Coordinates of C-alpha atoms in Angstrom, one line a residue:
Chain A
X332 CA 25.0 26.1 -27.2
X333 CA 26.3 25.7 -23.7
X334 CA 24.5 23.8 -21.0
X335 CA 25.5 23.8 -17.4
X336 CA 24.3 20.8 -15.4
X337 CA 24.3 20.8 -11.6
X338 CA 22.0 17.7 -11.6
X339 CA 23.1 14.2 -10.5
X340 CA 26.4 13.7 -12.4
X341 CA 25.7 10.0 -13.1
X342 CA 22.3 10.7 -14.7
X343 CA 23.6 13.8 -16.4
X344 CA 26.4 11.8 -18.0
X345 CA 23.8 9.4 -19.6
X346 CA 22.1 12.2 -21.4
X347 CA 25.0 14.3 -22.6
X348 CA 26.3 11.9 -25.3
X349 CA 23.1 12.2 -27.2
X350 CA 23.6 15.9 -27.8
X351 CA 27.1 16.2 -29.5
X352 CA 26.3 19.8 -30.5
X353 CA 25.6 20.9 -27.0
X354 CA 28.6 22.1 -24.9
X355 CA 27.8 20.1 -21.8
X356 CA 29.5 21.2 -18.6
X357 CA 28.7 19.3 -15.4
X358 CA 29.6 21.2 -12.3
X359 CA 29.3 20.7 -8.6
X360 CA 31.0 23.4 -6.6
X361 CA 29.3 26.7 -6.3
X362 CA 32.4 28.7 -7.5
X363 CA 32.5 26.5 -10.7
X364 CA 28.8 27.1 -11.2
X365 CA 29.2 30.9 -10.9
X366 CA 32.0 30.8 -13.5
X367 CA 30.5 28.4 -16.0
X368 CA 27.0 29.8 -16.0
X369 CA 28.1 33.2 -17.2
X370 CA 27.8 32.2 -20.9
X371 CA 25.4 29.3 -20.6
X372 CA 22.1 29.2 -22.4
X373 CA 20.6 26.3 -20.4
X374 CA 20.9 25.1 -16.9
X375 CA 19.9 21.5 -15.8
X376 CA 19.3 21.3 -12.1
X377 CA 19.1 24.0 -9.4
X378 CA 21.0 27.3 -9.2
X379 CA 20.9 29.9 -6.6
X380 CA 20.4 33.7 -6.9
X381 CA 24.0 34.6 -7.3
X382 CA 24.4 32.1 -10.2
X383 CA 21.2 33.3 -11.8
X384 CA 22.4 36.9 -11.7
X385 CA 25.7 35.9 -13.2
X386 CA 24.1 34.0 -16.0
X387 CA 23.7 36.8 -18.6
X388 CA 22.8 34.5 -21.6
X389 CA 20.4 32.1 -19.8
X390 CA 17.1 31.2 -21.5
X391 CA 16.0 28.0 -19.9
X392 CA 16.3 26.2 -16.5
X393 CA 15.3 22.5 -16.5
X394 CA 14.7 21.8 -12.8
X395 CA 15.8 18.4 -11.4
X396 CA 12.5 17.8 -9.5
X397 CA 8.9 18.8 -9.5
X398 CA 8.9 21.5 -6.8
X399 CA 10.4 24.8 -7.9
X400 CA 9.7 27.0 -4.8
X401 CA 13.5 27.6 -4.3
X402 CA 13.7 29.0 -7.9
X403 CA 10.5 31.0 -7.2
X404 CA 12.4 32.7 -4.3
X405 CA 14.6 34.5 -6.8
X406 CA 12.6 37.6 -7.7
X407 CA 14.8 38.5 -10.7
X408 CA 14.2 35.0 -12.1
X409 CA 10.4 35.2 -11.7
X410 CA 10.4 38.6 -13.4
X411 CA 12.7 37.5 -16.3
X412 CA 11.9 35.8 -19.5
X413 CA 13.9 32.7 -18.5
X414 CA 11.7 29.6 -18.9
X415 CA 11.5 27.1 -16.1
X416 CA 10.5 23.5 -16.7
X417 CA 10.2 20.8 -14.0
X418 CA 10.1 17.0 -13.9
X419 CA 6.5 16.9 -12.7
X420 CA 5.2 13.3 -13.3
X421 CA 8.5 11.5 -13.0
X422 CA 8.1 10.9 -9.3
X423 CA 4.4 10.2 -9.0
X424 CA 4.4 6.5 -9.0
X425 CA 7.0 6.2 -6.2
X426 CA 5.3 9.0 -4.2
X427 CA 1.9 7.3 -4.5
X428 CA 3.4 4.0 -3.4
X429 CA 5.0 5.6 -0.4
X430 CA 1.8 7.4 0.6
X431 CA -0.1 4.1 0.5
X432 CA 2.7 2.4 2.5
X433 CA 2.4 5.0 5.2
X434 CA -1.4 4.8 5.2
X435 CA -1.5 1.0 5.5
X436 CA 1.3 1.1 8.1
X437 CA -1.0 3.2 10.2
X438 CA -4.3 1.5 9.5
X439 CA -2.9 -2.0 10.0
X440 CA -1.0 -1.0 13.2
X441 CA 2.3 -2.2 11.7
X442 CA 4.1 -0.5 14.6
X443 CA 2.7 -3.0 17.0
X444 CA 3.2 -5.9 14.7
X445 CA 6.9 -5.0 14.0
X446 CA 7.6 -4.6 17.7
X447 CA 6.0 -7.9 18.5
X448 CA 8.2 -9.6 15.8
X449 CA 11.2 -7.9 17.3
X450 CA 10.2 -9.3 20.7
X451 CA 9.4 -12.7 19.3
X452 CA 5.8 -12.4 20.5
X453 CA 3.0 -13.9 18.5
X454 CA 0.0 -11.6 19.2
X455 CA -3.3 -13.4 19.6
X456 CA -5.8 -12.6 16.9
X457 CA -8.3 -11.6 19.5
X458 CA -5.8 -9.0 20.8
X459 CA -5.3 -7.3 17.5
X460 CA -7.4 -4.7 15.8
X461 CA -6.9 -3.1 12.4
X462 CA -8.8 -0.5 10.4
X463 CA -10.0 -1.3 6.8
X464 CA -9.2 1.2 4.0
X465 CA -12.0 0.0 1.7
X466 CA -15.0 2.2 2.2
X467 CA -13.0 5.2 3.5
X468 CA -13.2 8.6 1.8
X469 CA -9.9 10.1 0.8
X470 CA -9.6 13.8 0.5
X471 CA -6.9 15.0 -1.8
X472 CA -5.5 18.5 -1.4
X473 CA -3.9 19.4 -4.7
X474 CA -5.2 17.2 -7.6
X475 CA -2.1 17.4 -9.8
X476 CA 0.0 14.5 -11.0
X477 CA 0.7 13.2 -7.5
X478 CA -2.8 13.7 -6.3
X479 CA -4.2 11.8 -9.3
X480 CA -1.8 9.0 -8.9
X481 CA -2.7 8.6 -5.3
X482 CA -6.4 8.9 -6.0
X483 CA -6.3 6.3 -8.7
X484 CA -4.8 3.8 -6.3
X485 CA -7.4 4.8 -3.6
X486 CA -10.2 4.0 -6.0
X487 CA -8.7 0.5 -6.6
X488 CA -8.6 0.2 -2.8
X489 CA -12.4 0.7 -2.7
X490 CA -12.2 4.3 -1.4
X491 CA -14.3 7.3 -2.4
X492 CA -12.2 10.2 -3.6
X493 CA -12.9 13.9 -3.1
X494 CA -10.4 16.8 -3.8
X495 CA -9.7 20.4 -3.8
X496 CA -7.4 22.1 -6.3
X497 CA -6.2 25.7 -6.6
X498 CA -5.7 26.1 -10.4
X499 CA -8.7 24.3 -11.8
X500 CA -11.3 21.7 -10.9
X501 CA -11.1 19.5 -13.9
X502 CA -11.0 16.0 -12.5
X503 CA -11.2 12.4 -13.8
X504 CA -14.7 10.8 -13.5
X505 CA -13.6 8.6 -10.6
X506 CA -13.2 11.7 -8.5
X507 CA -16.5 12.2 -6.7
X508 CA -16.1 15.9 -6.2
X509 CA -13.3 18.4 -7.0
X510 CA -13.7 22.0 -5.8
X511 CA -11.5 25.1 -5.5
X512 CA -9.7 25.8 -2.3
X513 CA -12.9 27.2 -0.7
X514 CA -14.0 23.6 -0.5
X515 CA -11.2 22.7 1.9
X516 CA -13.3 23.0 5.1
X517 CA -15.9 20.5 3.8
X518 CA -13.1 18.2 2.6
X519 CA -11.4 18.2 6.0
X520 CA -14.7 17.4 7.7
X521 CA -15.8 14.6 5.3
X522 CA -12.6 12.7 4.6
X523 CA -11.3 9.7 6.6
X524 CA -7.9 10.3 5.3
X525 CA -6.5 13.6 3.9
X526 CA -3.5 13.5 1.6
X527 CA -1.6 16.7 1.0
X528 CA -0.2 16.7 -2.5
X529 CA -0.1 20.5 -3.2
X530 CA 3.0 22.5 -4.2
X531 CA 4.3 25.0 -1.8
X532 CA 3.2 28.4 -2.9
X533 CA 2.1 31.6 -1.1
X534 CA -1.4 30.2 -1.4
X535 CA -0.7 26.8 0.2
X536 CA 1.7 27.8 2.9
X537 CA 0.1 27.2 6.3
X538 CA -3.1 26.2 4.5
X539 CA -3.8 23.2 6.8
X540 CA -3.8 25.2 10.0
X541 CA -5.3 24.5 13.4
X542 CA -8.8 25.3 12.3
X543 CA -8.5 22.9 9.3
X544 CA -6.9 20.1 11.4
X545 CA -9.7 20.7 14.0
X546 CA -12.3 19.9 11.4
X547 CA -10.9 16.4 10.8
X548 CA -13.0 13.5 12.0
X549 CA -12.0 11.7 15.2
X550 CA -10.0 8.7 14.0
X551 CA -8.9 10.3 10.7
X552 CA -5.5 10.1 9.1
X553 CA -3.4 12.9 7.6
X554 CA -0.6 12.2 5.1
X555 CA 1.8 14.8 3.4
X556 CA 4.0 13.9 0.5
X557 CA 4.6 17.1 -1.5
X558 CA 6.1 19.9 0.6
X559 CA 6.5 20.8 4.2
X560 CA 5.1 24.2 5.4
X561 CA 1.6 23.5 4.2
X562 CA 0.5 21.7 7.5
X563 CA 0.8 23.5 10.8
X564 CA 3.0 21.0 12.7
X565 CA 2.2 22.1 16.3
X566 CA -1.5 21.7 15.6
X567 CA -0.9 18.3 14.0
X568 CA 1.1 17.1 17.0
X569 CA -1.6 18.3 19.4
X570 CA -4.2 16.4 17.5
X571 CA -2.1 13.2 17.6
X572 CA -1.4 13.6 21.3
X573 CA -5.0 14.1 22.1
X574 CA -5.9 11.0 20.1
X575 CA -8.2 12.9 17.9
X576 CA -6.2 12.0 14.8
X577 CA -5.6 8.2 14.5
X578 CA -2.3 8.7 12.8
X579 CA -0.3 10.8 10.4
X580 CA 2.5 10.3 7.9
X581 CA 4.9 13.1 7.0
X582 CA 7.5 12.7 4.3
X583 CA 8.0 16.4 4.3
X584 CA 8.5 18.9 7.1
X585 CA 8.5 22.7 7.4
X586 CA 12.3 22.6 8.1
X587 CA 14.5 20.1 6.4
X588 CA 16.6 18.4 7.5
X589 CA 14.4 18.1 10.6
X590 CA 16.2 19.6 13.6
X591 CA 17.2 17.2 16.4
X592 CA 15.0 19.1 18.9
X593 CA 11.8 18.8 16.8
X594 CA 8.8 17.4 18.7
X595 CA 7.8 15.6 15.5
X596 CA 10.3 12.8 16.1
X597 CA 8.4 11.4 19.0
X598 CA 4.8 12.4 18.2
X599 CA 2.5 9.4 18.7
X600 CA 1.2 7.5 15.7
X601 CA 3.3 9.6 13.4
X602 CA 5.5 8.0 10.7
X603 CA 8.2 10.5 9.7
X604 CA 10.4 10.0 6.7
X605 CA 13.2 12.3 5.3
X606 CA 11.6 13.7 2.1
X607 CA 12.4 10.4 0.3
X608 CA 9.0 9.3 -0.9
X609 CA 10.0 10.2 -4.4
X610 CA 13.3 8.3 -4.4
X611 CA 13.4 5.0 -6.3
X612 CA 15.2 3.3 -9.1
X613 CA 12.3 4.3 -11.3
X614 CA 12.4 8.0 -10.5
X615 CA 15.8 8.7 -11.9
X616 CA 15.0 6.9 -15.1
X617 CA 11.7 8.9 -15.5
X618 CA 13.4 12.2 -14.7
X619 CA 16.1 11.5 -17.3
X620 CA 13.4 10.8 -19.9
X621 CA 11.7 14.1 -19.3
X622 CA 15.0 16.0 -19.4
X623 CA 16.2 14.3 -22.6
X624 CA 12.9 14.9 -24.3
X625 CA 12.9 18.5 -23.3
X626 CA 16.5 19.0 -24.6
X627 CA 15.5 17.4 -27.9
X628 CA 12.6 19.8 -28.1
X629 CA 14.7 22.8 -27.2
X630 CA 17.4 22.0 -29.8
X631 CA 14.6 21.4 -32.4
X632 CA 12.9 24.6 -31.5
X633 CA 9.8 22.8 -30.4
X634 CA 7.6 23.7 -27.3
X635 CA 8.9 22.4 -24.0
X636 CA 7.0 20.1 -21.7
X637 CA 6.3 20.8 -18.0
X638 CA 6.7 24.6 -18.3
X639 CA 6.2 26.2 -14.8
X640 CA 3.7 29.0 -14.5
X641 CA 5.7 31.6 -12.7
X642 CA 2.6 33.4 -11.7
X643 CA 1.3 30.6 -9.5
X644 CA 4.6 28.9 -8.8
X645 CA 4.3 25.4 -10.2
Chain B
X1456 CA -34.7 -25.5 13.9
X1457 CA -31.7 -25.5 16.3
X1458 CA -28.5 -23.6 15.5
X1459 CA -25.3 -23.9 17.5
X1460 CA -22.9 -20.9 17.2
X1461 CA -19.3 -21.2 18.2
X1462 CA -18.6 -18.0 16.3
X1463 CA -17.7 -14.6 17.9
X1464 CA -20.4 -14.1 20.5
X1465 CA -20.7 -10.4 19.9
X1466 CA -21.2 -10.8 16.2
X1467 CA -23.4 -13.8 16.6
X1468 CA -25.7 -11.9 18.9
X1469 CA -26.3 -9.3 16.2
X1470 CA -27.6 -11.9 13.8
X1471 CA -29.8 -14.1 16.1
X1472 CA -32.7 -11.6 16.7
X1473 CA -33.5 -11.6 13.0
X1474 CA -34.4 -15.2 13.2
X1475 CA -37.0 -15.7 16.0
X1476 CA -37.9 -19.1 14.7
X1477 CA -34.4 -20.4 15.0
X1478 CA -33.4 -21.8 18.4
X1479 CA -30.0 -20.0 18.6
X1480 CA -27.5 -21.5 21.1
X1481 CA -24.2 -19.6 21.5
X1482 CA -21.6 -21.8 23.1
X1483 CA -17.9 -21.5 23.9
X1484 CA -16.6 -24.4 26.0
X1485 CA -16.0 -27.7 24.2
X1486 CA -18.1 -29.7 26.6
X1487 CA -21.1 -27.4 25.9
X1488 CA -20.5 -27.7 22.2
X1489 CA -20.6 -31.5 22.5
X1490 CA -23.9 -31.5 24.4
X1491 CA -25.7 -28.8 22.4
X1492 CA -24.6 -30.0 19.0
X1493 CA -26.3 -33.4 19.4
X1494 CA -29.7 -32.2 18.1
X1495 CA -28.6 -29.1 16.1
X1496 CA -29.3 -28.8 12.4
X1497 CA -26.9 -25.9 11.8
X1498 CA -23.5 -24.9 13.2
X1499 CA -22.1 -21.4 12.8
X1500 CA -18.3 -21.4 13.3
X1501 CA -15.8 -24.2 13.8
X1502 CA -16.4 -27.6 15.3
X1503 CA -13.9 -30.4 15.9
X1504 CA -14.2 -34.1 15.0
X1505 CA -15.8 -35.2 18.3
X1506 CA -18.5 -32.6 18.1
X1507 CA -19.1 -33.5 14.5
X1508 CA -19.6 -37.2 15.4
X1509 CA -21.9 -36.2 18.2
X1510 CA -24.1 -34.0 15.8
X1511 CA -26.5 -36.6 14.5
X1512 CA -29.0 -34.1 12.9
X1513 CA -26.4 -31.8 11.4
X1514 CA -27.1 -30.6 7.8
X1515 CA -25.0 -27.4 7.4
X1516 CA -21.9 -25.9 8.8
X1517 CA -21.3 -22.1 8.2
X1518 CA -17.6 -21.7 8.8
X1519 CA -16.5 -18.4 10.4
X1520 CA -13.7 -17.8 7.9
X1521 CA -12.6 -18.6 4.3
X1522 CA -10.2 -21.4 5.0
X1523 CA -11.8 -24.8 5.9
X1524 CA -8.8 -27.0 6.0
X1525 CA -9.5 -27.9 9.7
X1526 CA -13.0 -29.1 8.7
X1527 CA -11.5 -31.0 5.8
X1528 CA -9.3 -32.9 8.3
X1529 CA -12.5 -34.6 9.6
X1530 CA -12.9 -37.6 7.1
X1531 CA -16.4 -38.4 8.3
X1532 CA -17.5 -34.8 7.5
X1533 CA -15.9 -34.9 4.1
X1534 CA -17.7 -38.1 3.3
X1535 CA -21.0 -37.0 4.7
X1536 CA -23.9 -35.0 3.1
X1537 CA -23.3 -32.1 5.5
X1538 CA -23.0 -28.9 3.5
X1539 CA -20.1 -26.5 4.4
X1540 CA -20.1 -22.9 3.5
X1541 CA -17.4 -20.4 4.2
X1542 CA -17.1 -16.6 4.3
X1543 CA -14.9 -16.3 1.3
X1544 CA -15.0 -12.7 0.1
X1545 CA -15.5 -11.1 3.5
X1546 CA -11.8 -10.6 4.3
X1547 CA -10.4 -9.8 0.9
X1548 CA -10.2 -6.0 1.1
X1549 CA -8.4 -6.1 4.4
X1550 CA -6.0 -8.9 3.3
X1551 CA -5.2 -7.1 0.0
X1552 CA -4.5 -3.9 2.0
X1553 CA -2.2 -5.8 4.4
X1554 CA -0.4 -7.5 1.5
X1555 CA 0.3 -4.1 -0.2
X1556 CA 1.4 -2.7 3.1
X1557 CA 4.0 -5.4 3.5
X1558 CA 5.2 -5.0 -0.1
X1559 CA 5.6 -1.2 0.2
X1560 CA 7.2 -1.6 3.6
X1561 CA 9.8 -3.8 1.9
X1562 CA 10.3 -1.8 -1.3
X1563 CA 10.5 1.6 0.4
X1564 CA 12.8 0.2 3.0
X1565 CA 10.5 1.4 5.8
X1566 CA 12.6 -0.6 8.3
X1567 CA 15.5 1.7 7.9
X1568 CA 13.3 4.8 7.9
X1569 CA 11.5 3.8 11.1
X1570 CA 14.8 3.0 12.8
X1571 CA 16.1 6.4 11.8
X1572 CA 13.0 8.1 13.1
X1573 CA 13.4 6.2 16.4
X1574 CA 17.1 7.4 16.5
X1575 CA 16.1 11.0 15.5
X1576 CA 18.4 10.7 12.5
X1577 CA 17.4 12.5 9.3
X1578 CA 18.8 10.3 6.5
X1579 CA 20.3 12.3 3.6
X1580 CA 18.4 11.8 0.4
X1581 CA 21.6 10.7 -1.3
X1582 CA 22.0 7.9 1.3
X1583 CA 18.6 6.4 0.7
X1584 CA 17.5 4.0 -2.0
X1585 CA 14.0 2.6 -2.7
X1586 CA 12.5 0.3 -5.2
X1587 CA 9.5 1.3 -7.4
X1588 CA 6.5 -1.0 -7.7
X1589 CA 5.2 0.5 -10.9
X1590 CA 6.5 -1.6 -13.8
X1591 CA 6.9 -4.7 -11.7
X1592 CA 5.3 -8.0 -12.6
X1593 CA 3.2 -9.5 -9.9
X1594 CA 2.7 -13.3 -9.9
X1595 CA -0.4 -14.4 -8.0
X1596 CA -0.6 -18.0 -6.9
X1597 CA -4.3 -18.8 -6.4
X1598 CA -6.6 -16.4 -8.3
X1599 CA -9.6 -16.6 -6.0
X1600 CA -11.3 -13.7 -4.3
X1601 CA -8.1 -12.7 -2.4
X1602 CA -5.8 -13.1 -5.5
X1603 CA -8.2 -10.9 -7.5
X1604 CA -8.4 -8.2 -4.9
X1605 CA -4.6 -8.0 -4.7
X1606 CA -4.3 -8.2 -8.5
X1607 CA -6.8 -5.4 -9.0
X1608 CA -4.8 -3.1 -6.7
X1609 CA -1.5 -4.2 -8.4
X1610 CA -2.9 -3.0 -11.7
X1611 CA -3.7 0.4 -10.2
X1612 CA -0.1 0.5 -9.0
X1613 CA 1.1 0.1 -12.6
X1614 CA 2.1 -3.6 -12.3
X1615 CA 1.6 -6.4 -14.8
X1616 CA -0.3 -9.3 -13.3
X1617 CA 0.2 -13.0 -14.1
X1618 CA -1.4 -15.9 -12.2
X1619 CA -1.7 -19.6 -11.7
X1620 CA -4.9 -21.2 -10.4
X1621 CA -5.7 -24.9 -9.6
X1622 CA -9.5 -25.0 -10.3
X1623 CA -9.9 -23.0 -13.4
X1624 CA -8.1 -20.3 -15.4
X1625 CA -10.9 -17.9 -16.0
X1626 CA -9.4 -14.5 -15.3
X1627 CA -10.4 -10.8 -15.6
X1628 CA -9.0 -9.1 -18.7
X1629 CA -6.5 -7.2 -16.6
X1630 CA -4.7 -10.4 -15.8
X1631 CA -2.0 -10.8 -18.5
X1632 CA -1.9 -14.6 -18.2
X1633 CA -3.6 -17.2 -16.0
X1634 CA -2.5 -20.8 -16.2
X1635 CA -3.0 -24.0 -14.3
X1636 CA -0.5 -25.0 -11.7
X1637 CA 1.9 -26.4 -14.3
X1638 CA 2.5 -22.8 -15.1
X1639 CA 4.0 -22.2 -11.6
X1640 CA 7.7 -22.6 -12.6
X1641 CA 7.3 -19.9 -15.3
X1642 CA 5.5 -17.6 -13.0
X1643 CA 8.2 -17.9 -10.3
X1644 CA 10.9 -17.1 -12.9
X1645 CA 9.0 -14.1 -14.4
X1646 CA 7.5 -12.3 -11.4
X1647 CA 9.2 -9.5 -9.5
X1648 CA 6.8 -10.2 -6.6
X1649 CA 5.0 -13.4 -5.9
X1650 CA 1.9 -13.4 -3.7
X1651 CA 0.6 -16.6 -2.3
X1652 CA -3.2 -16.5 -2.0
X1653 CA -4.0 -20.2 -2.4
X1654 CA -6.0 -22.2 0.1
X1655 CA -4.2 -25.0 1.9
X1656 CA -5.1 -28.3 0.3
X1657 CA -3.3 -31.5 -0.4
X1658 CA -2.3 -29.9 -3.8
X1659 CA -1.0 -26.7 -2.4
X1660 CA 0.9 -28.0 0.7
X1661 CA 4.6 -27.5 0.1
X1662 CA 3.9 -26.2 -3.4
X1663 CA 6.4 -23.3 -3.1
X1664 CA 9.4 -25.6 -2.3
X1665 CA 13.2 -25.1 -2.6
X1666 CA 13.1 -25.5 -6.4
X1667 CA 10.3 -22.9 -6.9
X1668 CA 12.0 -20.4 -4.5
X1669 CA 15.2 -21.1 -6.4
X1670 CA 13.6 -19.9 -9.6
X1671 CA 12.7 -16.5 -8.2
X1672 CA 14.7 -13.6 -9.7
X1673 CA 17.5 -12.0 -7.7
X1674 CA 15.9 -9.1 -5.9
X1675 CA 12.3 -10.5 -6.0
X1676 CA 9.8 -10.4 -3.2
X1677 CA 7.6 -13.1 -1.8
X1678 CA 4.4 -12.5 0.2
X1679 CA 2.0 -15.0 1.8
X1680 CA -1.4 -14.0 3.1
X1681 CA -3.6 -17.1 2.8
X1682 CA -2.3 -20.1 4.7
X1683 CA 1.0 -21.3 6.0
X1684 CA 2.4 -24.7 4.9
X1685 CA 2.4 -23.7 1.2
X1686 CA 5.9 -22.1 1.3
X1687 CA 8.9 -24.1 2.4
X1688 CA 10.1 -21.9 5.2
X1689 CA 13.7 -23.1 5.5
X1690 CA 14.2 -22.5 1.8
X1691 CA 12.7 -19.1 2.2
X1692 CA 15.0 -18.2 5.0
X1693 CA 18.1 -19.4 3.0
X1694 CA 17.1 -17.3 0.1
X1695 CA 16.7 -14.2 2.4
X1696 CA 20.0 -14.9 4.1
X1697 CA 21.9 -15.2 0.8
X1698 CA 20.4 -11.9 -0.4
X1699 CA 18.9 -13.6 -3.4
X1700 CA 15.4 -12.6 -2.3
X1701 CA 15.1 -8.8 -1.6
X1702 CA 12.4 -9.4 1.0
X1703 CA 9.4 -11.4 2.1
X1704 CA 6.2 -10.9 4.1
X1705 CA 4.5 -13.8 5.9
X1706 CA 1.2 -13.2 7.6
X1707 CA 0.8 -17.0 7.8
X1708 CA 3.3 -19.7 8.9
X1709 CA 3.3 -23.5 8.8
X1710 CA 2.9 -23.7 12.6
X1711 CA 0.8 -21.1 14.4
X1712 CA 1.3 -19.6 16.9
X1713 CA 4.9 -19.4 15.7
X1714 CA 7.1 -21.2 18.2
X1715 CA 9.6 -19.0 20.1
X1716 CA 12.5 -21.0 18.6
X1717 CA 11.5 -20.4 15.0
X1718 CA 14.3 -18.9 12.8
X1719 CA 11.6 -17.0 11.0
X1720 CA 11.5 -14.3 13.8
X1721 CA 15.0 -13.0 12.9
X1722 CA 15.2 -13.8 9.2
X1723 CA 16.6 -10.7 7.3
X1724 CA 14.2 -8.5 5.3
X1725 CA 11.2 -10.5 6.5
X1726 CA 8.1 -9.0 7.9
X1727 CA 6.2 -11.5 10.0
X1728 CA 2.7 -10.9 11.2
X1729 CA 0.5 -13.2 13.3
X1730 CA -2.2 -14.3 10.8
X1731 CA -3.9 -11.0 11.2
X1732 CA -4.0 -9.6 7.7
X1733 CA -7.7 -10.4 7.6
X1734 CA -8.7 -8.6 10.8
X1735 CA -10.3 -5.2 10.6
X1736 CA -13.5 -3.4 11.6
X1737 CA -14.7 -4.1 8.1
X1738 CA -14.2 -7.8 8.1
X1739 CA -16.5 -8.6 11.0
X1740 CA -19.3 -6.7 9.3
X1741 CA -18.8 -8.4 5.9
X1742 CA -18.7 -11.8 7.6
X1743 CA -21.9 -11.2 9.4
X1744 CA -23.5 -10.1 6.1
X1745 CA -22.6 -13.4 4.5
X1746 CA -23.8 -15.5 7.4
X1747 CA -27.1 -13.6 7.7
X1748 CA -27.8 -13.9 4.0
X1749 CA -27.0 -17.6 4.1
X1750 CA -29.3 -18.2 7.1
X1751 CA -32.1 -16.4 5.3
X1752 CA -31.5 -18.6 2.3
X1753 CA -31.4 -21.7 4.4
X1754 CA -34.7 -20.9 6.2
X1755 CA -36.3 -20.0 2.9
X1756 CA -35.1 -23.2 1.2
X1757 CA -33.0 -21.3 -1.3
X1758 CA -29.5 -22.3 -2.5
X1759 CA -26.7 -21.2 -0.1
X1760 CA -23.7 -19.0 -1.1
X1761 CA -20.1 -19.9 -0.7
X1762 CA -20.6 -23.7 -0.7
X1763 CA -17.2 -25.4 -0.3
X1764 CA -16.3 -28.1 -2.8
X1765 CA -15.3 -30.9 -0.5
X1766 CA -13.5 -32.7 -3.3
X1767 CA -11.0 -29.9 -3.6
X1768 CA -11.1 -28.5 -0.2
X1769 CA -12.2 -24.9 -0.7

């Protein structure tokens, strides 16, 4: 059985030796992918449409991350019998940590504190204000693995958690309320901080538009750590500039890499990071574990984990 | 009954009307304190030695914060029958939030991300590394209200928690191990992040010295949010400069305000904040609640909450 891996070579090389009966071909350049994929049964990592069309024996794609919207953009793949699995769950701890880091950065006014340190200025206590997280209500948009990881931490921080979710509304008992997407307007109005954890799908694209942002409380916070394109960025910037929103954190943007001319760079009270909230020493290890386990299952003919529902896109 | 309040006037003014039978005198200037305190039975806030010696009818001091080391520096007060209560517990949520903010700031390399945002540079994912908190061991020095609040959050972040504590070793079941201070060397060697939450007492002063800092793992983090003077600052700076420590966060310093010539300002991978981790909208409200409740108890002749043990200093 031939497996073509376009995934991180160093990590890929750790898994391959465990599977001596798998013909493991690690490739990087697009022309090599096109050639090697022709008789491959399995792909680890991402492939584009041309490679997919060239892969006549393909049965399974193990994506290298959680989000599969780029694979979903290949109609022939969506219509085919090829199974897609993702690494959902591998990144959740690191993403949740990053989300909390952004939230505390904003609430504790770290920007001012860091500037003062840089200037060697010891701000008087009477001249500093901070906002407490305990007692806040967090609204989670998309209560999947990431949303749950963030919500669990929010609970430990003394926050109330409410959520909306597209696919189902099963929620742990520490979630105060979980509704379908029609509950979004109420969530936006009630939450002190809204965290966007939803996958990018036709349903979620542009879902947090001007009307939704307009429903946020004065002094609320908005954080996005899943995919860009869900939040309307011009509306977010307006809300930051007017002072209606107290702050925002965007690890993901509608266009990545973010263009030099984007007004997001200088929006007030916005912390902007380059889609890196998932990157840590732990994430690579957890991703490898999922991939290894799935390949073991595939070889043994057992059901795979993390199968993507191609009808909904995650 | 006369009460002299040197505590925040705006907060003090919220409590006074509830106690019409208390002669409530809010004072600010030292000379006014000296005069008014002479026939006062209760003081809310801090007073110095001269004022204490002038207060011949004093029976109770309700301190405005948790730390009472400045009151403990008045020998005549320590030896007297005057009861001291503090506001231990009021600040813990905000302090725990700040501590986590500093830790995530360091682990996720926010410094580099914020600089890149400021420069309008979108760092490539392959050029960014972060450290995951989940799976780390947190060592808590001083498992009082603050230590517990931080530890509870650490557990939700998937961390193992160990602790040392001077007064007793009763610990919640989510603490893996809590020992007396003779367990400090082992804690320093085992923890990936050490958080100093102890009060400043003769026992804790200088407790985290060069030997203790030298026991920390390469790549460990050190955070202090209770009082300066517990960590040896020159040893900390050396350890940061050598790259042995991955990072540190100090909300408290041995000398406050921090002098302009302090080498702490520019120590690498150090986030330095001006003893403000306890300041938030929530903290004032929680402090008032404790003070109000204690005054009600005092007037009714009931036992006070948060009585400081003058033998140990907290």
